[in-house]
Tab-separated table of N, CA and C in Angstrom:
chain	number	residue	atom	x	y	z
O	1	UNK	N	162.355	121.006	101.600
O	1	UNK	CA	161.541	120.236	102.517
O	1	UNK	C	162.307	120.071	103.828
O	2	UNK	N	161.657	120.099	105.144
O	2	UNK	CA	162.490	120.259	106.023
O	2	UNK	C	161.577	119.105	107.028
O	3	UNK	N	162.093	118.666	108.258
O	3	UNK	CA	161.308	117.785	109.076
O	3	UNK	C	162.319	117.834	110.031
O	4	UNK	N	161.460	117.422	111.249
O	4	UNK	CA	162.282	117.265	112.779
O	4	UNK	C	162.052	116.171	113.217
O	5	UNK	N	162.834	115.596	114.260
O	5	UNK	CA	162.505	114.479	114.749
O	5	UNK	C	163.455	114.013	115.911
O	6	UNK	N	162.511	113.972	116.866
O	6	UNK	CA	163.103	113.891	118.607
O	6	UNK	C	162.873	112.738	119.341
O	7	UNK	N	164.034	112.480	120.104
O	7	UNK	CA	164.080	111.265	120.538
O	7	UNK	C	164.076	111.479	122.097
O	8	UNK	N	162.942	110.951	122.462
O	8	UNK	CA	162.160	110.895	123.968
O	8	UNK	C	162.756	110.339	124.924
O	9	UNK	N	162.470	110.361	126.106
O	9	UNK	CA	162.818	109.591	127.412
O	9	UNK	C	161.664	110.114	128.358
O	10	UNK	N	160.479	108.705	128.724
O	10	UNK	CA	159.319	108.305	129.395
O	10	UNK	C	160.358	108.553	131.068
O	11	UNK	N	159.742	109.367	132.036
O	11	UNK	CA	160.486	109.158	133.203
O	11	UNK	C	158.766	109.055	134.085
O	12	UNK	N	159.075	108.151	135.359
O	12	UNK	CA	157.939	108.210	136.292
O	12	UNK	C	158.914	108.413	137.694
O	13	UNK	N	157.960	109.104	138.438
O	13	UNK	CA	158.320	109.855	139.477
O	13	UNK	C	158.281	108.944	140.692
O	14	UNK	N	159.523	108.689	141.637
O	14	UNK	CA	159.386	108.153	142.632
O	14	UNK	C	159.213	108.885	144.048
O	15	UNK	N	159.128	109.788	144.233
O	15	UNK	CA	159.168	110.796	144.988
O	15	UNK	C	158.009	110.973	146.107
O	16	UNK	N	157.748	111.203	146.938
O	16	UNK	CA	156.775	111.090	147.880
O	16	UNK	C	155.545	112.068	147.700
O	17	UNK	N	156.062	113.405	147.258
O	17	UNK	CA	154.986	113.929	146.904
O	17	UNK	C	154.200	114.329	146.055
O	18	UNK	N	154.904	113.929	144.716
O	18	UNK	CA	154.172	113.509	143.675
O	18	UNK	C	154.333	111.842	142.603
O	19	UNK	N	154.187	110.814	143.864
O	19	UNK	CA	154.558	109.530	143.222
O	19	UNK	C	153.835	109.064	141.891
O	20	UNK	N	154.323	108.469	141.497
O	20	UNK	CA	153.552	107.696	139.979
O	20	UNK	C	153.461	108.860	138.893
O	21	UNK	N	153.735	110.341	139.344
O	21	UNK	CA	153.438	111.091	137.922
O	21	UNK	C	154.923	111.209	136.670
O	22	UNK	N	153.989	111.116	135.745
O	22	UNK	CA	154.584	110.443	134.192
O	22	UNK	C	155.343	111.943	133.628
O	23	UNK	N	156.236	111.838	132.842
O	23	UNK	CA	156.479	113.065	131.390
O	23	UNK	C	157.642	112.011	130.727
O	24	UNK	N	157.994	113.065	129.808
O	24	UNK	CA	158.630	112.721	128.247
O	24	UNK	C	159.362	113.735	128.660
O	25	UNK	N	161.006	113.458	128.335
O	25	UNK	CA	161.932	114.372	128.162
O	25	UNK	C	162.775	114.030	126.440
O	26	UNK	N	162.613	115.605	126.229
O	26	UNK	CA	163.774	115.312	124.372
O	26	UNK	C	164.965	114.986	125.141
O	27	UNK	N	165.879	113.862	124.354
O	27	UNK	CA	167.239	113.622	124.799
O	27	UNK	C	168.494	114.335	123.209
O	28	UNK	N	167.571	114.227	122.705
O	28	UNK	CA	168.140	114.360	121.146
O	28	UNK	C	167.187	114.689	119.724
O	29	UNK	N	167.457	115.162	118.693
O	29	UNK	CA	167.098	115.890	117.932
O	29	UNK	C	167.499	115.687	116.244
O	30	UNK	N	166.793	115.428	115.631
O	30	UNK	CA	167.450	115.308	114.122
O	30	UNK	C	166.255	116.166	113.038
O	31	UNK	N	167.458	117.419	112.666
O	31	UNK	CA	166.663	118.216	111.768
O	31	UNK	C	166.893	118.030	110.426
O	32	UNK	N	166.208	117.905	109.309
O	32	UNK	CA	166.472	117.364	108.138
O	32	UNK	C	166.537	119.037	107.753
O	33	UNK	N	167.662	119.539	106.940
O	33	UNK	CA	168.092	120.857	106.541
O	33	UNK	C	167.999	120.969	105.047
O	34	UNK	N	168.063	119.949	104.543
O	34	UNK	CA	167.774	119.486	102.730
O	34	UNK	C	167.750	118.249	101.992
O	35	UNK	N	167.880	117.603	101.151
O	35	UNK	CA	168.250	116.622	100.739
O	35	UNK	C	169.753	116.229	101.012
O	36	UNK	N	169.989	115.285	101.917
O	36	UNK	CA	170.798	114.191	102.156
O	36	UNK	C	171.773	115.643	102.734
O	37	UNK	N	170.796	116.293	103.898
O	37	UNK	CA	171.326	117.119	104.816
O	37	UNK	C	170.521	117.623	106.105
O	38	UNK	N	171.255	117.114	107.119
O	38	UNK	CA	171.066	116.712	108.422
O	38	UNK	C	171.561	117.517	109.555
O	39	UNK	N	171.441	117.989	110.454
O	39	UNK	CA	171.811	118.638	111.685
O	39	UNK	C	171.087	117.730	112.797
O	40	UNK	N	172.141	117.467	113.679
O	40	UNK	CA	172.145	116.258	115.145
O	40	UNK	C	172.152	117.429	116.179
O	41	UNK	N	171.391	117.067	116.624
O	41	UNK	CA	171.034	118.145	118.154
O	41	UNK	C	171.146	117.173	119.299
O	42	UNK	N	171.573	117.497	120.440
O	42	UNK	CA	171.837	117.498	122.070
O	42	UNK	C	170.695	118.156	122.525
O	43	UNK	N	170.155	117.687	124.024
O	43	UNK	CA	169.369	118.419	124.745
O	43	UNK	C	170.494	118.705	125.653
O	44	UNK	N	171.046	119.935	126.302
O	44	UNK	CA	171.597	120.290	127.190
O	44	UNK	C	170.825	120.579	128.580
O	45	UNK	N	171.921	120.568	129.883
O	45	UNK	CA	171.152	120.287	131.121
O	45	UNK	C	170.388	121.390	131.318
O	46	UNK	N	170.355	122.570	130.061
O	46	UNK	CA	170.431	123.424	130.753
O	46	UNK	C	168.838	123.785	129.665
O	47	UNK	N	168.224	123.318	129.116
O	47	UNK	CA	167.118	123.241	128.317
O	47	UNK	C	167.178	124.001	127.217
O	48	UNK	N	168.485	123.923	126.710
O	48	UNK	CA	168.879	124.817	124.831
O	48	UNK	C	169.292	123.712	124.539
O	49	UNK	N	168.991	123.533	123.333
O	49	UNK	CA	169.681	122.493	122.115
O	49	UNK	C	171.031	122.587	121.721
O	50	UNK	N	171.771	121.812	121.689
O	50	UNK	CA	173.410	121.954	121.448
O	50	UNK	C	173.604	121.182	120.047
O	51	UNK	N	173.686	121.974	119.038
O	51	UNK	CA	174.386	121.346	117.492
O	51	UNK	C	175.599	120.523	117.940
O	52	UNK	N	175.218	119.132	117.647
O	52	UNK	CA	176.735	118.340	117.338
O	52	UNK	C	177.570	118.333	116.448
O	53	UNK	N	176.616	117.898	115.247
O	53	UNK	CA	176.487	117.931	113.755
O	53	UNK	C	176.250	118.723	112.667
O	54	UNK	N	176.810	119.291	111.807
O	54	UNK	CA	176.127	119.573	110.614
O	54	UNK	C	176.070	119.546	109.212
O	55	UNK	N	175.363	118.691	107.968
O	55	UNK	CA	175.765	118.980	107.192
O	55	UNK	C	175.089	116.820	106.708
């Protein structure tokens, strides 16, 4: 059995030419790999996932 699960960040735009518009950025990541086994993910600046964790 496997499951994911990502942890968000709500940002709103202050910017002049597109003020008030909304998104969701992943900051982080938790993949369930098996029973009472886990892999911790990073969002990198660079938009690939970076393994912290595993196991």
């Amino acid at each position: 059995m496997s499951g994911r699960y990502r942890f968000m960040q709500h940002y709103r735009s202050g910017m002049a030419d597109n003020r008030g518009e909304e998104f969701d950025a992943p900051f982080a990541r938790i993949d369930r790999m098996g029973p009472n086994n886990f892999d911790i993910q990073w969002m990198r600046h660079t938009g690939q996932w970076w393994r912290l964790h595993s196991g």
